[in-house]
Amino acid sequence: MPGDAMATVAERGRTPLTLEEGIALLTLFPEILVKNKCFSLGGSRCGDRRVPALWISKRAPKLGWCWEGNPHTWLGMASAGARHA
């Protein structure tokens, strides 16, 4: 669940990626997005139950959102250990 994942990310001293960071990451490393191993972008949540995510559907990358509370075993939470300007 996204809430649990965000708590784990915070406990590890990491921060969730934003939409912009996720898209930038995929632009540089497109091979990281594979079917059944996709990720949420919790750094861009807007306070409701939607969680932005990147996934593969019909052999193509998709950007959208999933509902908080819907279990998706194939959907992780992308995070960063540090950010550099």
mmCIF file of N, CA and C in Angstrom:
data_model
loop_
_atom_site.group_PDB
_atom_site.id
_atom_site.type_symbol
_atom_site.label_atom_id
_atom_site.label_comp_id
_atom_site.label_asym_id
_atom_site.label_seq_id
_atom_site.Cartn_x
_atom_site.Cartn_y
_atom_site.Cartn_z
ATOM 1 N N MET A 1 0.831 -1.172 0.000
ATOM 2 C CA MET A 1 0.000 0.000 0.000
ATOM 3 C C MET A 1 0.886 1.250 0.000
ATOM 4 N N PRO A 2 0.501 2.273 -0.716
ATOM 5 C CA PRO A 2 1.336 3.473 -0.809
ATOM 6 C C PRO A 2 1.657 4.120 0.537
ATOM 7 N N GLY A 3 0.697 4.178 1.449
ATOM 8 C CA GLY A 3 0.963 4.778 2.755
ATOM 9 C C GLY A 3 2.040 4.021 3.508
ATOM 10 N N ASP A 4 1.954 2.690 3.481
ATOM 11 C CA ASP A 4 2.973 1.861 4.132
ATOM 12 C C ASP A 4 4.326 2.040 3.457
ATOM 13 N N ALA A 5 4.323 2.078 2.137
ATOM 14 C CA ALA A 5 5.577 2.242 1.393
ATOM 15 C C ALA A 5 6.218 3.586 1.706
ATOM 16 N N MET A 6 5.416 4.647 1.788
ATOM 17 C CA MET A 6 5.988 5.966 2.083
ATOM 18 C C MET A 6 6.581 5.996 3.489
ATOM 19 N N ALA A 7 5.961 5.288 4.440
ATOM 20 C CA ALA A 7 6.514 5.215 5.797
ATOM 21 C C ALA A 7 7.856 4.482 5.778
ATOM 22 N N THR A 8 7.942 3.397 5.028
ATOM 23 C CA THR A 8 9.193 2.647 4.909
ATOM 24 C C THR A 8 10.275 3.490 4.247
ATOM 25 N N VAL A 9 9.902 4.203 3.192
ATOM 26 C CA VAL A 9 10.851 5.096 2.508
ATOM 27 C C VAL A 9 11.400 6.121 3.499
ATOM 28 N N ALA A 10 10.534 6.735 4.290
ATOM 29 C CA ALA A 10 10.959 7.739 5.277
ATOM 30 C C ALA A 10 11.851 7.119 6.359
ATOM 31 N N GLU A 11 11.494 5.918 6.847
ATOM 32 C CA GLU A 11 12.305 5.237 7.862
ATOM 33 C C GLU A 11 13.721 4.974 7.368
ATOM 34 N N ARG A 12 13.875 4.779 6.076
ATOM 35 C CA ARG A 12 15.187 4.503 5.482
ATOM 36 C C ARG A 12 15.951 5.774 5.139
ATOM 37 N N GLY A 13 15.386 6.943 5.496
ATOM 38 C CA GLY A 13 16.061 8.206 5.225
ATOM 39 C C GLY A 13 16.008 8.609 3.761
ATOM 40 N N ARG A 14 15.012 8.104 3.045
ATOM 41 C CA ARG A 14 14.856 8.395 1.623
ATOM 42 C C ARG A 14 13.627 9.269 1.423
ATOM 43 N N THR A 15 13.447 9.803 0.221
ATOM 44 C CA THR A 15 12.255 10.575 -0.117
ATOM 45 C C THR A 15 11.659 10.029 -1.411
ATOM 46 N N PRO A 16 10.323 10.039 -1.513
ATOM 47 C CA PRO A 16 9.694 9.520 -2.726
ATOM 48 C C PRO A 16 9.955 10.424 -3.931
ATOM 49 N N LEU A 17 10.072 9.807 -5.104
ATOM 50 C CA LEU A 17 10.283 10.583 -6.333
ATOM 51 C C LEU A 17 9.010 11.315 -6.742
ATOM 52 N N THR A 18 9.188 12.444 -7.405
ATOM 53 C CA THR A 18 8.078 13.210 -7.978
ATOM 54 C C THR A 18 7.822 12.734 -9.406
ATOM 55 N N LEU A 19 6.730 13.207 -10.001
ATOM 56 C CA LEU A 19 6.446 12.906 -11.406
ATOM 57 C C LEU A 19 7.621 13.291 -12.296
ATOM 58 N N GLU A 20 8.115 14.502 -12.104
ATOM 59 C CA GLU A 20 9.211 14.996 -12.935
ATOM 60 C C GLU A 20 10.451 14.127 -12.801
ATOM 61 N N GLU A 21 10.765 13.724 -11.566
ATOM 62 C CA GLU A 21 11.942 12.884 -11.343
ATOM 63 C C GLU A 21 11.757 11.497 -11.959
ATOM 64 N N GLY A 22 10.560 10.942 -11.837
ATOM 65 C CA GLY A 22 10.286 9.635 -12.430
ATOM 66 C C GLY A 22 10.409 9.649 -13.940
ATOM 67 N N ILE A 23 9.878 10.672 -14.572
ATOM 68 C CA ILE A 23 9.986 10.790 -16.032
ATOM 69 C C ILE A 23 11.444 10.996 -16.448
ATOM 70 N N ALA A 24 12.168 11.824 -15.696
ATOM 71 C CA ALA A 24 13.588 12.032 -16.002
ATOM 72 C C ALA A 24 14.368 10.727 -15.861
ATOM 73 N N LEU A 25 14.072 9.957 -14.821
ATOM 74 C CA LEU A 25 14.744 8.686 -14.609
ATOM 75 C C LEU A 25 14.486 7.731 -15.777
ATOM 76 N N LEU A 26 13.234 7.657 -16.223
ATOM 77 C CA LEU A 26 12.907 6.778 -17.356
ATOM 78 C C LEU A 26 13.502 7.270 -18.665
ATOM 79 N N THR A 27 13.666 8.566 -18.810
ATOM 80 C CA THR A 27 14.292 9.114 -20.010
ATOM 81 C C THR A 27 15.745 8.645 -20.090
ATOM 82 N N LEU A 28 16.425 8.639 -18.951
ATOM 83 C CA LEU A 28 17.829 8.224 -18.915
ATOM 84 C C LEU A 28 18.000 6.706 -18.882
ATOM 85 N N PHE A 29 17.081 6.015 -18.199
ATOM 86 C CA PHE A 29 17.195 4.571 -18.015
ATOM 87 C C PHE A 29 15.864 3.882 -18.307
ATOM 88 N N PRO A 30 15.436 3.829 -19.564
ATOM 89 C CA PRO A 30 14.121 3.257 -19.890
ATOM 90 C C PRO A 30 13.993 1.780 -19.529
ATOM 91 N N GLU A 31 15.111 1.098 -19.413
ATOM 92 C CA GLU A 31 15.074 -0.332 -19.113
ATOM 93 C C GLU A 31 14.591 -0.644 -17.691
ATOM 94 N N ILE A 32 14.529 0.352 -16.809
ATOM 95 C CA ILE A 32 14.093 0.072 -15.436
ATOM 96 C C ILE A 32 12.583 -0.156 -15.331
ATOM 97 N N LEU A 33 11.830 0.272 -16.330
ATOM 98 C CA LEU A 33 10.380 0.071 -16.298
ATOM 99 C C LEU A 33 10.048 -1.178 -17.096
ATOM 100 N N VAL A 34 9.680 -2.226 -16.391
ATOM 101 C CA VAL A 34 9.341 -3.495 -17.041
ATOM 102 C C VAL A 34 7.991 -3.976 -16.530
ATOM 103 N N LYS A 35 7.333 -4.774 -17.332
ATOM 104 C CA LYS A 35 6.018 -5.301 -16.968
ATOM 105 C C LYS A 35 6.089 -6.021 -15.623
ATOM 106 N N ASN A 36 5.112 -5.744 -14.786
ATOM 107 C CA ASN A 36 4.962 -6.347 -13.456
ATOM 108 C C ASN A 36 6.017 -5.891 -12.451
ATOM 109 N N LYS A 37 6.796 -4.866 -12.773
ATOM 110 C CA LYS A 37 7.763 -4.263 -11.840
ATOM 111 C C LYS A 37 7.767 -2.764 -12.098
ATOM 112 N N CYS A 38 6.684 -2.110 -11.726
ATOM 113 C CA CYS A 38 6.483 -0.688 -12.015
ATOM 114 C C CYS A 38 6.500 0.097 -10.712
ATOM 115 N N PHE A 39 6.331 1.422 -10.772
ATOM 116 C CA PHE A 39 6.479 2.182 -9.540
ATOM 117 C C PHE A 39 5.580 3.406 -9.435
ATOM 118 N N SER A 40 5.253 3.706 -8.159
ATOM 119 C CA SER A 40 4.495 4.903 -7.797
ATOM 120 C C SER A 40 5.457 6.060 -7.623
ATOM 121 N N LEU A 41 4.913 7.267 -7.739
ATOM 122 C CA LEU A 41 5.690 8.504 -7.582
ATOM 123 C C LEU A 41 5.060 9.313 -6.455
ATOM 124 N N GLY A 42 5.260 8.828 -5.235
ATOM 125 C CA GLY A 42 4.611 9.404 -4.058
ATOM 126 C C GLY A 42 4.974 10.846 -3.762
ATOM 127 N N GLY A 43 6.066 11.341 -4.324
ATOM 128 C CA GLY A 43 6.462 12.724 -4.093
ATOM 129 C C GLY A 43 5.548 13.730 -4.772
ATOM 130 N N SER A 44 4.644 13.268 -5.622
ATOM 131 C CA SER A 44 3.711 14.169 -6.317
ATOM 132 C C SER A 44 2.257 13.954 -5.897
ATOM 133 N N ARG A 45 2.037 13.380 -4.744
ATOM 134 C CA ARG A 45 0.662 13.221 -4.271
ATOM 135 C C ARG A 45 0.087 14.587 -3.938
ATOM 136 N N CYS A 46 -1.219 14.730 -4.137
ATOM 137 C CA CYS A 46 -1.842 16.045 -3.905
ATOM 138 C C CYS A 46 -2.820 16.019 -2.727
ATOM 139 N N GLY A 47 -2.758 14.997 -1.892
ATOM 140 C CA GLY A 47 -3.574 14.978 -0.691
ATOM 141 C C GLY A 47 -4.844 14.151 -0.773
ATOM 142 N N ASP A 48 -5.174 13.621 -1.944
ATOM 143 C CA ASP A 48 -6.352 12.761 -2.039
ATOM 144 C C ASP A 48 -5.884 11.304 -2.129
ATOM 145 N N ARG A 49 -6.742 10.402 -2.546
ATOM 146 C CA ARG A 49 -6.415 8.974 -2.589
ATOM 147 C C ARG A 49 -5.636 8.562 -3.831
ATOM 148 N N ARG A 50 -5.413 9.487 -4.763
ATOM 149 C CA ARG A 50 -4.681 9.137 -5.983
ATOM 150 C C ARG A 50 -3.171 9.140 -5.734
ATOM 151 N N VAL A 51 -2.515 8.154 -6.326
ATOM 152 C CA VAL A 51 -1.061 8.049 -6.240
ATOM 153 C C VAL A 51 -0.531 7.967 -7.672
ATOM 154 N N PRO A 52 0.232 8.969 -8.136
ATOM 155 C CA PRO A 52 0.782 8.919 -9.488
ATOM 156 C C PRO A 52 1.679 7.693 -9.657
ATOM 157 N N ALA A 53 1.681 7.136 -10.857
ATOM 158 C CA ALA A 53 2.480 5.936 -11.100
ATOM 159 C C ALA A 53 2.874 5.828 -12.573
ATOM 160 N N LEU A 54 3.925 5.061 -12.800
ATOM 161 C CA LEU A 54 4.390 4.701 -14.150
ATOM 162 C C LEU A 54 4.351 3.183 -14.248
ATOM 163 N N TRP A 55 3.778 2.663 -15.333
ATOM 164 C CA TRP A 55 3.678 1.222 -15.514
ATOM 165 C C TRP A 55 3.663 0.880 -16.994
ATOM 166 N N ILE A 56 3.686 -0.421 -17.268
ATOM 167 C CA ILE A 56 3.620 -0.931 -18.633
ATOM 168 C C ILE A 56 2.227 -1.517 -18.863
ATOM 169 N N SER A 57 1.595 -1.130 -19.949
ATOM 170 C CA SER A 57 0.308 -1.688 -20.344
ATOM 171 C C SER A 57 0.299 -1.819 -21.860
ATOM 172 N N LYS A 58 -0.072 -2.973 -22.340
ATOM 173 C CA LYS A 58 -0.086 -3.239 -23.786
ATOM 174 C C LYS A 58 1.270 -2.924 -24.411
ATOM 175 N N ARG A 59 2.333 -3.331 -23.711
ATOM 176 C CA ARG A 59 3.731 -3.190 -24.156
ATOM 177 C C ARG A 59 4.183 -1.742 -24.313
ATOM 178 N N ALA A 60 3.508 -0.803 -23.660
ATOM 179 C CA ALA A 60 3.898 0.608 -23.741
ATOM 180 C C ALA A 60 3.890 1.234 -22.348
ATOM 181 N N PRO A 61 4.786 2.201 -22.098
ATOM 182 C CA PRO A 61 4.778 2.877 -20.793
ATOM 183 C C PRO A 61 3.529 3.737 -20.636
ATOM 184 N N LYS A 62 3.013 3.779 -19.422
ATOM 185 C CA LYS A 62 1.827 4.581 -19.103
ATOM 186 C C LYS A 62 2.126 5.436 -17.879
ATOM 187 N N LEU A 63 1.619 6.644 -17.882
ATOM 188 C CA LEU A 63 1.690 7.540 -16.738
ATOM 189 C C LEU A 63 0.258 7.818 -16.317
ATOM 190 N N GLY A 64 -0.036 7.587 -15.071
ATOM 191 C CA GLY A 64 -1.389 7.826 -14.565
ATOM 192 C C GLY A 64 -1.384 7.784 -13.052
ATOM 193 N N TRP A 65 -2.443 7.245 -12.464
ATOM 194 C CA TRP A 65 -2.513 7.143 -11.022
ATOM 195 C C TRP A 65 -3.287 5.891 -10.642
ATOM 196 N N CYS A 66 -3.045 5.451 -9.411
ATOM 197 C CA CYS A 66 -3.766 4.334 -8.816
ATOM 198 C C CYS A 66 -4.392 4.832 -7.520
ATOM 199 N N TRP A 67 -5.419 4.155 -7.059
ATOM 200 C CA TRP A 67 -6.078 4.540 -5.806
ATOM 201 C C TRP A 67 -5.314 4.011 -4.604
ATOM 202 N N GLU A 68 -5.107 4.864 -3.600
ATOM 203 C CA GLU A 68 -4.593 4.427 -2.300
ATOM 204 C C GLU A 68 -5.561 3.385 -1.764
ATOM 205 N N GLY A 69 -5.044 2.281 -1.283
ATOM 206 C CA GLY A 69 -5.885 1.226 -0.731
ATOM 207 C C GLY A 69 -6.077 0.050 -1.668
ATOM 208 N N ASN A 70 -5.841 0.239 -2.970
ATOM 209 C CA ASN A 70 -5.907 -0.885 -3.904
ATOM 210 C C ASN A 70 -4.555 -1.594 -3.884
ATOM 211 N N PRO A 71 -4.535 -2.860 -3.481
ATOM 212 C CA PRO A 71 -3.249 -3.562 -3.434
ATOM 213 C C PRO A 71 -2.762 -3.922 -4.835
ATOM 214 N N HIS A 72 -1.561 -3.513 -5.152
ATOM 215 C CA HIS A 72 -0.926 -3.850 -6.426
ATOM 216 C C HIS A 72 0.438 -4.443 -6.101
ATOM 217 N N THR A 73 0.558 -5.747 -6.170
ATOM 218 C CA THR A 73 1.823 -6.397 -5.824
ATOM 219 C C THR A 73 2.931 -6.049 -6.799
ATOM 220 N N TRP A 74 2.583 -5.593 -7.989
ATOM 221 C CA TRP A 74 3.564 -5.281 -9.031
ATOM 222 C C TRP A 74 4.003 -3.816 -9.004
ATOM 223 N N LEU A 75 3.470 -3.037 -8.064
ATOM 224 C CA LEU A 75 3.717 -1.596 -8.044
ATOM 225 C C LEU A 75 4.491 -1.208 -6.791
ATOM 226 N N GLY A 76 5.739 -0.765 -6.977
ATOM 227 C CA GLY A 76 6.568 -0.321 -5.861
ATOM 228 C C GLY A 76 6.523 1.196 -5.729
ATOM 229 N N MET A 77 7.342 1.721 -4.822
ATOM 230 C CA MET A 77 7.438 3.168 -4.590
ATOM 231 C C MET A 77 8.853 3.602 -4.935
ATOM 232 N N ALA A 78 9.007 4.473 -5.930
ATOM 233 C CA ALA A 78 10.323 4.975 -6.309
ATOM 234 C C ALA A 78 10.785 6.009 -5.288
ATOM 235 N N SER A 79 12.069 5.942 -4.931
ATOM 236 C CA SER A 79 12.586 6.885 -3.931
ATOM 237 C C SER A 79 14.028 7.239 -4.249
ATOM 238 N N ALA A 80 14.492 8.295 -3.593
ATOM 239 C CA ALA A 80 15.858 8.764 -3.756
ATOM 240 C C ALA A 80 16.543 8.838 -2.396
ATOM 241 N N GLY A 81 17.813 8.463 -2.385
ATOM 242 C CA GLY A 81 18.597 8.569 -1.159
ATOM 243 C C GLY A 81 19.172 9.956 -0.977
ATOM 244 N N ALA A 82 19.339 10.690 -2.077
ATOM 245 C CA ALA A 82 19.898 12.041 -2.030
ATOM 246 C C ALA A 82 19.529 12.771 -3.308
ATOM 247 N N ARG A 83 19.574 14.079 -3.235
ATOM 248 C CA ARG A 83 19.347 14.919 -4.415
ATOM 249 C C ARG A 83 20.513 15.911 -4.518
ATOM 250 N N HIS A 84 20.958 16.128 -5.749
ATOM 251 C CA HIS A 84 22.062 17.053 -5.979
ATOM 252 C C HIS A 84 21.611 18.123 -6.958
ATOM 253 N N ALA A 85 21.950 19.358 -6.678
ATOM 254 C CA ALA A 85 21.576 20.464 -7.559
ATOM 255 C C ALA A 85 22.541 20.600 -8.708
#
